[in-house]
Short mmCIF file of C-alpha atoms in Angstrom, two decimals:
data_model
loop_
_atom_site.label_atom_id
_atom_site.label_comp_id
_atom_site.label_asym_id
_atom_site.label_seq_id
_atom_site.Cartn_x
_atom_site.Cartn_y
_atom_site.Cartn_z
CA MET A 13 95.21 104.94 110.36
CA ILE A 14 97.34 105.94 113.35
CA GLN A 15 97.56 103.37 116.17
CA LYS A 16 99.01 104.55 119.46
CA GLU A 17 100.80 102.50 122.10
CA THR A 18 100.35 102.98 125.83
CA LEU A 19 103.18 103.81 128.14
CA GLU A 20 102.75 100.40 129.79
CA SER A 21 103.03 98.52 126.49
CA ILE A 22 106.36 100.26 125.75
CA TYR A 23 107.97 100.37 129.21
CA GLY A 24 106.29 97.63 131.13
CA PHE A 25 104.12 97.76 134.22
CA SER A 26 106.74 98.50 136.89
CA SER A 27 105.75 101.66 138.72
CA GLY A 28 109.37 102.80 138.83
CA GLU A 29 109.86 102.31 135.07
CA LEU A 30 106.63 104.10 134.28
CA GLU A 31 107.49 107.05 136.48
CA ARG A 32 110.91 107.39 134.91
CA ALA A 33 109.37 107.23 131.45
CA ARG A 34 106.84 109.96 132.32
CA THR A 35 109.54 112.19 133.75
CA ARG A 36 111.59 111.67 130.62
CA TYR A 37 108.83 112.74 128.25
CA GLU A 38 107.85 115.64 130.51
CA ALA A 39 111.43 116.87 130.38
CA LEU A 40 111.46 116.76 126.60
CA ALA A 41 108.16 118.68 126.49
CA GLN A 42 109.64 121.50 128.62
CA GLY A 43 111.83 122.59 125.70
CA PHE A 44 108.89 123.74 123.61
CA ALA A 45 107.41 127.19 123.46
CA PRO A 46 103.67 127.69 124.14
CA GLY A 47 101.44 125.22 122.34
CA ARG A 48 101.87 122.05 124.46
CA ALA A 49 98.40 120.85 123.43
CA LEU A 50 99.86 120.11 119.99
CA LEU A 51 102.72 117.97 121.30
CA ARG A 52 102.89 114.25 120.49
CA ALA A 53 105.08 111.57 121.99
CA PHE A 54 107.08 108.87 120.11
CA SER A 55 109.51 106.02 120.82
CA ALA A 56 111.66 103.76 118.69
CA PRO A 57 113.64 100.82 120.09
CA GLY A 58 117.20 99.76 119.57
CA ARG A 59 117.72 96.23 118.29
CA SER A 60 119.76 93.14 119.07
CA GLU A 61 120.75 90.77 116.29
CA LEU A 62 120.10 87.18 117.45
CA GLY A 63 121.19 85.29 114.37
CA GLY A 64 122.05 85.84 110.67
CA ASN A 65 125.28 87.82 110.95
CA HIS A 66 125.73 89.65 107.62
CA THR A 67 123.14 87.65 105.70
CA ASP A 68 120.45 90.31 105.05
CA HIS A 69 122.35 92.18 102.34
CA ASN A 70 122.55 89.04 100.23
CA LYS A 71 118.82 88.16 100.53
CA GLY A 72 119.37 85.79 103.45
CA ARG A 73 117.50 85.08 106.65
CA VAL A 74 118.03 86.85 109.98
CA LEU A 75 116.72 86.77 113.49
CA ALA A 76 116.57 89.95 115.54
CA ALA A 77 114.74 91.56 118.44
CA ALA A 78 113.71 95.04 119.42
CA VAL A 79 115.01 95.89 122.89
CA HIS A 80 113.88 98.08 125.75
CA LEU A 81 116.62 100.72 125.23
CA ASP A 82 114.97 103.37 123.06
CA ILE A 83 115.00 106.82 121.60
CA ALA A 84 112.12 108.91 122.93
CA ALA A 85 110.78 112.04 121.23
CA VAL A 86 108.30 114.80 121.77
CA ALA A 87 107.29 116.52 118.52
CA ARG A 88 104.80 118.84 116.95
CA ALA A 89 104.05 119.65 113.34
CA ARG A 90 105.24 122.80 111.55
CA GLY A 91 103.62 124.36 108.49
CA ASP A 92 106.77 125.73 106.83
CA GLY A 93 108.43 122.55 105.62
CA VAL A 94 111.26 122.90 108.09
CA VAL A 95 112.43 120.01 110.26
CA LEU A 96 114.21 120.91 113.47
CA ILE A 97 115.56 118.02 115.60
CA ARG A 98 117.14 118.65 118.99
CA SER A 99 118.91 115.73 120.55
CA GLU A 100 120.79 115.65 123.87
CA GLY A 101 124.51 115.81 123.33
CA PHE A 102 124.38 116.56 119.59
CA PRO A 103 124.10 119.66 117.47
CA ASP A 104 120.61 120.65 116.30
CA ALA A 105 119.63 119.28 112.88
CA LEU A 106 117.86 121.84 110.71
CA VAL A 107 116.45 120.77 107.33
CA ASP A 108 114.19 122.58 104.87
CA ILE A 109 112.32 119.95 102.87
CA SER A 110 110.09 122.40 101.01
CA GLY A 111 110.44 123.21 97.34
CA GLU A 112 111.61 121.08 94.42
CA ASP A 113 115.19 120.79 95.70
CA GLY A 114 114.21 120.14 99.32
CA LEU A 115 114.23 116.38 98.74
CA LEU A 116 117.50 116.13 96.90
CA VAL A 117 120.74 114.71 98.27
CA ARG A 118 123.04 117.31 99.82
CA PRO A 119 126.59 116.04 99.79
CA ALA A 120 127.58 118.38 102.64
CA GLU A 121 124.95 116.66 104.90
CA ARG A 122 126.22 113.20 104.45
CA GLY A 123 126.74 111.39 107.73
CA THR A 124 124.38 113.63 109.63
CA THR A 125 120.88 113.46 111.16
CA ALA A 126 119.90 116.16 108.67
CA ALA A 127 120.72 113.80 105.81
CA LEU A 128 118.54 111.11 107.34
CA ALA A 129 115.59 113.45 107.81
CA ARG A 130 115.82 114.71 104.25
CA GLY A 131 116.24 111.21 102.86
CA ILE A 132 113.26 109.87 104.77
CA ALA A 133 111.07 112.73 103.58
CA ALA A 134 112.25 112.11 99.99
CA ARG A 135 111.50 108.41 100.13
CA MET A 136 108.07 108.99 101.61
CA ALA A 137 107.35 111.53 98.86
CA ALA A 138 108.46 108.98 96.23
CA ARG A 139 105.80 106.66 97.62
CA GLY A 140 103.09 109.28 97.17
CA ALA A 141 102.83 110.91 100.64
CA ARG A 142 104.70 114.21 100.85
CA PRO A 143 105.52 114.90 104.54
CA GLY A 144 105.80 118.34 106.06
CA GLY A 145 107.97 119.91 108.69
CA PHE A 146 108.15 119.24 112.39
CA GLU A 147 110.03 120.22 115.52
CA ALA A 148 111.21 117.45 117.86
CA SER A 149 113.25 116.94 121.01
CA LEU A 150 114.92 113.56 121.43
CA SER A 151 116.39 111.59 124.35
CA SER A 152 118.30 108.37 123.58
CA LEU A 153 118.96 105.43 125.85
CA VAL A 154 120.49 103.49 122.88
CA PRO A 155 124.25 103.84 123.31
CA GLN A 156 125.78 105.24 120.11
CA GLY A 157 128.29 102.86 118.48
CA SER A 158 127.16 100.01 120.77
CA GLY A 159 125.88 97.68 118.05
CA LEU A 160 122.29 98.23 119.25
CA SER A 161 121.59 100.25 116.10
CA SER A 162 121.02 103.78 117.28
CA SER A 163 121.04 104.73 113.58
CA ALA A 164 118.07 102.47 112.69
CA ALA A 165 116.28 103.62 115.86
CA ILE A 166 116.52 107.27 114.85
CA GLU A 167 115.57 106.49 111.25
CA THR A 168 112.46 104.63 112.20
CA LEU A 169 111.62 107.31 114.79
CA ILE A 170 111.85 110.16 112.26
CA ALA A 171 109.81 108.19 109.78
CA LYS A 172 107.16 107.49 112.41
CA ILE A 173 106.97 111.17 113.32
CA PHE A 174 106.58 112.15 109.65
CA ASP A 175 103.95 109.45 109.12
CA SER A 176 101.90 110.34 112.20
CA LEU A 177 102.03 114.11 111.91
CA HIS A 178 101.56 114.46 108.10
CA CYS A 179 100.73 111.14 106.45
CA GLY A 180 97.87 109.84 108.59
CA GLY A 181 99.56 106.54 109.46
CA HIS A 182 99.81 105.63 105.78
CA PHE A 183 102.98 103.57 106.07
CA SER A 184 103.33 100.01 107.40
CA ALA A 185 106.20 98.95 109.67
CA THR A 186 107.81 97.30 106.65
CA ASP A 187 107.47 100.52 104.67
CA ILE A 188 109.13 102.46 107.44
CA ALA A 189 111.95 99.99 107.60
CA LYS A 190 112.62 100.27 103.85
CA ILE A 191 112.40 104.06 103.90
CA GLY A 192 114.93 104.21 106.72
CA GLN A 193 117.35 101.87 104.91
CA GLU A 194 117.12 103.87 101.66
CA ALA A 195 117.75 107.11 103.48
CA GLU A 196 120.81 105.62 105.15
CA ASN A 197 122.13 104.18 101.87
CA ASP A 198 121.48 107.15 99.57
CA PHE A 199 121.49 110.30 101.73
CA PHE A 200 123.60 109.32 104.81
CA ASP A 201 125.92 107.46 102.48
CA LYS A 202 126.37 104.25 104.50
CA PRO A 203 125.72 100.87 103.01
CA CYS A 204 123.48 98.68 105.13
CA GLY A 205 120.99 95.84 104.87
CA LEU A 206 117.38 95.99 106.12
CA MET A 207 117.61 93.91 109.28
CA ASP A 208 118.25 96.75 111.74
CA GLN A 209 115.38 98.92 110.46
CA ALA A 210 112.98 95.99 110.24
CA ALA A 211 113.57 95.04 113.88
CA CYS A 212 113.24 98.63 115.09
CA ALA A 213 110.13 99.28 113.01
CA CYS A 214 108.30 96.02 113.79
CA GLY A 215 109.24 95.25 117.40
CA GLY A 216 109.40 91.91 119.20
CA ALA A 217 111.60 89.10 118.10
CA VAL A 218 111.38 88.87 114.33
CA ALA A 219 112.48 86.25 111.82
CA ILE A 220 113.03 87.98 108.53
CA ASP A 221 113.52 86.31 105.13
CA PHE A 222 114.78 88.71 102.49
CA ALA A 223 114.54 86.29 99.55
CA GLY A 224 111.60 88.04 97.88
CA ALA A 225 111.02 91.60 96.71
CA ASP A 226 109.28 92.26 100.03
CA PRO A 227 110.83 90.79 103.12
CA GLU A 228 108.81 88.15 104.94
CA ILE A 229 108.69 89.16 108.57
CA LYS A 230 107.36 86.83 111.24
CA LYS A 231 107.04 87.95 114.85
CA MET A 232 107.48 85.47 117.66
CA PRO A 233 107.69 85.62 121.45
CA PHE A 234 111.12 85.47 123.03
CA ASP A 235 111.86 85.90 126.72
CA PRO A 236 115.28 84.48 127.59
CA LEU A 237 114.82 85.39 131.29
CA ALA A 238 111.88 82.99 131.45
CA ALA A 239 114.34 80.26 130.36
CA GLY A 240 116.81 81.30 133.02
CA PHE A 241 119.22 83.36 130.92
CA ALA A 242 120.20 87.01 130.75
CA LEU A 243 120.56 88.42 127.23
CA CYS A 244 123.60 90.63 127.52
CA VAL A 245 125.53 92.96 125.25
CA VAL A 246 129.08 93.89 126.18
CA ASP A 247 130.35 97.17 124.81
CA THR A 248 134.10 96.99 124.18
CA LYS A 249 134.14 100.75 123.79
CA ALA A 250 135.79 100.77 120.38
CA SER A 251 134.53 103.22 117.74
CA HIS A 252 132.92 102.33 114.40
CA ALA A 253 133.80 105.74 113.01
CA ASP A 254 136.44 104.65 110.49
CA LEU A 255 135.11 101.20 109.64
CA THR A 256 132.73 101.88 106.76
CA PRO A 257 135.19 100.32 104.23
CA ASP A 258 135.38 97.13 106.37
CA TYR A 259 131.56 96.86 106.44
CA ALA A 260 131.16 97.66 102.76
CA ALA A 261 133.68 94.94 101.79
CA ILE A 262 131.51 92.13 103.19
CA PRO A 263 128.47 92.46 100.94
CA GLU A 264 130.65 93.35 97.98
CA GLU A 265 132.87 90.26 98.40
CA MET A 266 129.84 88.04 98.85
CA ARG A 267 128.23 89.47 95.74
CA SER A 268 131.46 88.94 93.78
CA VAL A 269 130.98 85.22 94.34
CA ALA A 270 127.39 85.50 93.17
CA ARG A 271 128.55 87.35 90.03
CA PHE A 272 130.87 84.45 89.28
CA PHE A 273 127.60 82.51 88.56
CA GLY A 274 125.95 85.38 86.79
CA LYS A 275 123.76 86.25 89.76
CA THR A 276 123.42 89.28 92.00
CA PHE A 277 123.01 87.78 95.50
CA LEU A 278 124.32 84.67 97.18
CA ARG A 279 120.79 83.52 98.02
CA GLU A 280 120.28 82.91 94.27
CA ILE A 281 122.89 80.14 94.28
CA ASN A 282 123.82 77.31 96.68
CA LEU A 283 126.79 76.16 98.73
CA GLN A 284 127.34 73.00 96.70
CA ASP A 285 127.89 74.95 93.48
CA VAL A 286 130.32 77.33 95.24
CA LEU A 287 132.35 74.45 96.70
CA ALA A 288 132.46 72.73 93.35
CA CYS A 289 133.94 75.92 91.78
CA ALA A 290 136.15 76.91 94.72
CA LYS A 291 139.37 76.88 92.74
CA ASP A 292 138.08 79.26 90.09
CA ILE A 293 136.30 81.48 92.61
CA ARG A 294 139.59 81.94 94.48
CA LYS A 295 141.21 83.22 91.29
CA GLN A 296 138.39 85.56 90.34
CA ALA A 297 137.09 86.82 93.71
CA GLY A 298 139.83 85.92 96.19
CA ASP A 299 140.15 83.68 99.20
CA ARG A 300 138.33 85.89 101.73
CA ALA A 301 135.35 86.22 99.39
CA LEU A 302 135.07 82.45 99.19
CA LEU A 303 135.26 82.13 102.95
CA ARG A 304 132.64 84.80 103.48
CA ALA A 305 130.37 83.11 100.99
CA ILE A 306 130.64 79.80 102.91
CA HIS A 307 129.73 81.74 106.06
CA PHE A 308 126.67 83.16 104.34
CA PHE A 309 125.21 79.81 103.39
CA ASN A 310 125.80 78.21 106.76
CA GLU A 311 124.59 81.26 108.63
CA ASP A 312 121.49 81.64 106.48
CA GLU A 313 120.47 78.05 107.25
CA ARG A 314 121.38 78.48 110.92
CA ALA A 315 119.11 81.62 111.17
CA GLY A 316 116.23 79.52 110.00
CA LYS A 317 117.00 76.87 112.64
CA MET A 318 117.25 79.51 115.30
CA ALA A 319 113.79 80.83 114.42
CA GLU A 320 112.45 77.25 114.70
CA ALA A 321 114.12 76.90 118.11
CA LEU A 322 112.48 79.98 119.36
CA GLN A 323 109.07 78.71 118.19
CA ALA A 324 109.74 75.50 120.06
CA LEU A 325 110.86 77.41 123.10
CA ALA A 326 107.69 79.48 123.19
CA LEU A 327 105.61 76.32 123.40
CA ALA A 328 107.81 74.28 125.72
CA GLN A 329 107.56 73.74 129.46
CA GLY A 330 109.88 72.24 132.06
CA GLU A 331 112.52 69.88 130.63
CA GLU A 332 111.41 70.55 127.07
CA ARG A 333 112.08 74.27 127.57
CA ARG A 334 115.57 73.51 128.89
CA ARG A 335 116.30 71.39 125.79
CA ALA A 336 114.87 74.00 123.41
CA MET A 337 116.96 76.76 124.97
CA SER A 338 120.05 74.57 124.95
CA GLY A 339 119.59 73.98 121.21
CA PHE A 340 119.18 77.66 120.58
CA LEU A 341 122.33 78.48 122.54
CA ASP A 342 124.30 75.84 120.57
CA LEU A 343 123.19 77.62 117.34
CA ALA A 344 124.19 81.01 118.79
CA ASN A 345 127.67 79.66 119.55
CA GLU A 346 127.96 78.23 116.04
CA SER A 347 127.03 81.69 114.66
CA GLY A 348 129.79 83.30 116.67
CA ASP A 349 132.37 80.75 115.64
CA SER A 350 131.47 81.15 111.95
CA SER A 351 131.79 84.90 112.13
CA TRP A 352 135.22 84.60 113.68
CA ARG A 353 136.59 81.92 111.33
CA LEU A 354 134.91 82.58 107.99
CA LEU A 355 133.33 86.05 107.97
CA GLN A 356 136.37 87.55 109.71
CA ASN A 357 134.65 90.58 111.23
CA MET A 358 136.17 90.33 114.71
CA HIS A 359 138.57 93.24 114.35
CA PRO A 360 139.61 95.79 111.70
CA GLN A 361 142.03 94.51 109.10
CA ASP A 362 145.63 94.73 110.29
CA ALA A 363 144.52 96.15 113.65
CA HIS A 364 146.58 93.83 115.83
CA ASP A 365 146.26 96.12 118.83
CA ARG A 366 142.48 96.58 118.57
CA GLN A 367 140.90 93.23 119.13
CA GLY A 368 138.39 93.98 121.89
CA LEU A 369 135.66 91.79 120.39
CA ALA A 370 137.95 88.78 120.27
CA ILE A 371 139.07 89.38 123.82
CA ALA A 372 135.51 89.69 125.05
CA ILE A 373 134.42 86.50 123.35
CA ALA A 374 137.49 84.52 124.44
CA LEU A 375 137.08 85.55 128.07
CA THR A 376 133.30 84.93 127.98
CA LYS A 377 133.94 81.43 126.79
CA GLU A 378 136.51 80.94 129.57
CA PHE A 379 134.06 82.31 132.12
CA LEU A 380 131.36 79.85 131.05
CA ARG A 381 133.80 76.91 130.78
CA ALA A 382 135.41 77.50 134.18
CA GLY A 383 132.04 77.65 135.86
CA GLY A 384 130.67 74.63 134.05
CA LEU A 385 127.92 76.87 132.76
CA LYS A 386 125.72 76.54 129.70
CA GLY A 387 125.64 79.73 127.71
CA ALA A 388 126.61 81.33 124.45
CA CYS A 389 128.39 84.31 122.93
CA ARG A 390 128.83 85.75 119.43
CA VAL A 391 129.83 88.90 117.65
CA HIS A 392 126.93 91.37 117.66
CA GLY A 393 125.86 93.27 114.59
CA GLY A 394 128.34 94.54 112.04
CA GLY A 395 131.43 93.56 113.97
CA PHE A 396 135.00 94.85 113.69
CA ALA A 397 134.42 96.95 116.79
CA GLY A 398 131.65 97.61 119.29
CA THR A 399 129.80 94.80 121.03
CA ILE A 400 129.45 91.08 121.61
CA GLN A 401 126.27 89.31 122.65
CA ALA A 402 126.23 86.74 125.45
CA TYR A 403 123.60 84.56 127.04
CA VAL A 404 124.54 84.03 130.68
CA PRO A 405 122.72 81.95 133.31
CA GLN A 406 120.85 84.36 135.54
CA GLU A 407 122.59 83.15 138.72
CA ALA A 408 126.01 83.98 137.15
CA LEU A 409 125.07 87.39 135.80
CA GLU A 410 126.67 89.59 138.44
CA ALA A 411 129.93 87.66 138.38
CA TYR A 412 130.00 87.99 134.62
CA ARG A 413 129.21 91.71 134.84
CA GLU A 414 132.13 92.18 137.26
CA LYS A 415 134.51 90.44 134.91
CA MET A 416 133.46 92.31 131.76
CA GLU A 417 133.35 95.74 133.43
CA ALA A 418 136.81 95.15 134.91
CA LEU A 419 137.99 94.80 131.24
CA PHE A 420 135.94 97.40 129.48
CA GLY A 421 134.85 99.83 132.16
CA GLU A 422 131.83 100.53 134.30
CA GLY A 423 128.56 100.30 132.44
CA ALA A 424 130.02 98.18 129.65
CA LEU A 425 127.46 95.42 130.13
CA TYR A 426 123.78 95.87 129.21
CA VAL A 427 121.07 93.37 130.15
CA LEU A 428 118.43 93.59 127.48
CA ARG A 429 114.68 93.03 127.56
CA VAL A 430 112.87 92.20 124.32
CA ARG A 431 110.30 94.90 123.53
CA ASP A 432 107.15 93.90 121.72
CA SER A 433 106.44 97.31 120.13
CA GLY A 434 108.38 98.79 117.26
CA ALA A 435 108.57 102.51 116.39
CA ALA A 436 105.36 103.93 117.73
CA GLU A 437 103.39 106.97 118.76
CA LEU A 438 102.33 106.97 122.39
CA SER A 439 98.92 107.93 123.76
CA LEU A 440 100.59 110.19 126.33
CA GLY A 441 98.88 113.45 127.26
CA LEU A 442 101.45 116.20 127.57
#
């Protein structure tokens, strides 16, 4: 069954925000030939990782949140099995998913939106619901390469369009997340865990435990502004384009430690066993693999504690709220320190002249220390390049923005709002 969201539930109740959203969807609708009565509107959010840096791919726990920056789409069904996706600033993606070979991997498409669309259609068909074609126009507010997961946003958006137009709302948010991940792994040819897609598909702040065959996803309220803090992401303007080997090495090295014990994932073993065998693990898997495994166990436990802190924060008032938020920020700082020391995803290997993430974190810490301010900062998402995350007291936000944008350019700092809705169709008459 298809459930539709309202414009207010997606974009809030500010008259200015609502008017901008309506104008945005109207502009997308203008690109279609006659037949506007058949147009449907969709939105998928970007996401911010709150805790659990590089734990999802080894069956660990993560904490993430959908954010207000989104990809909007206007779409209509086609009857010929062709998918046409127009996106501002990008070449059109044209995919024919009809016929027996329409759902097979095309090596020439790897790394493209066309590959994602074909892969999503293939994975839906494998689950018993063969999707058809559609035409869509997209507008993205999720900065590409920013660590806010524009890739997962577009995957869950495409899956939601397929599901609404052709599958009758057959797929759950968890299904859509898995389908997006599989398409990115197998058709787009980029290894990734499931955290990004789960946050974009489900919406809100979500604590996700990947230990079982099906991830356990728990939604919870999170409004850092209510606790007096701005949730910021600082874009250091460095590209992820050539970093796939760096990302792929992290899960592989972690799993090499699991294989030492005859297991597949680190979640199947424990830190005490790893430490007891440290000498032999160093010989078999290498020093960095051992350090990254230690990070995994600590970060996995920390993600659970961060989820508990958010639950306490949601129930707290007054001084209790301040203490709950302070505890959460301490955990966020610990996460950032562990990523820097143990996981080692602050900059590309041997890139001594490309350390924007380390600079951003070091100067954020100095900003908070010099002002005697409570706050936190950590690497955001995959790391190596892209963005950091910072919690800054609301009263210091503009001073912090000035400092970060002096370093990384105008518009480098984004203040994020947590969005309750995941990938969704909107009840928006066009």
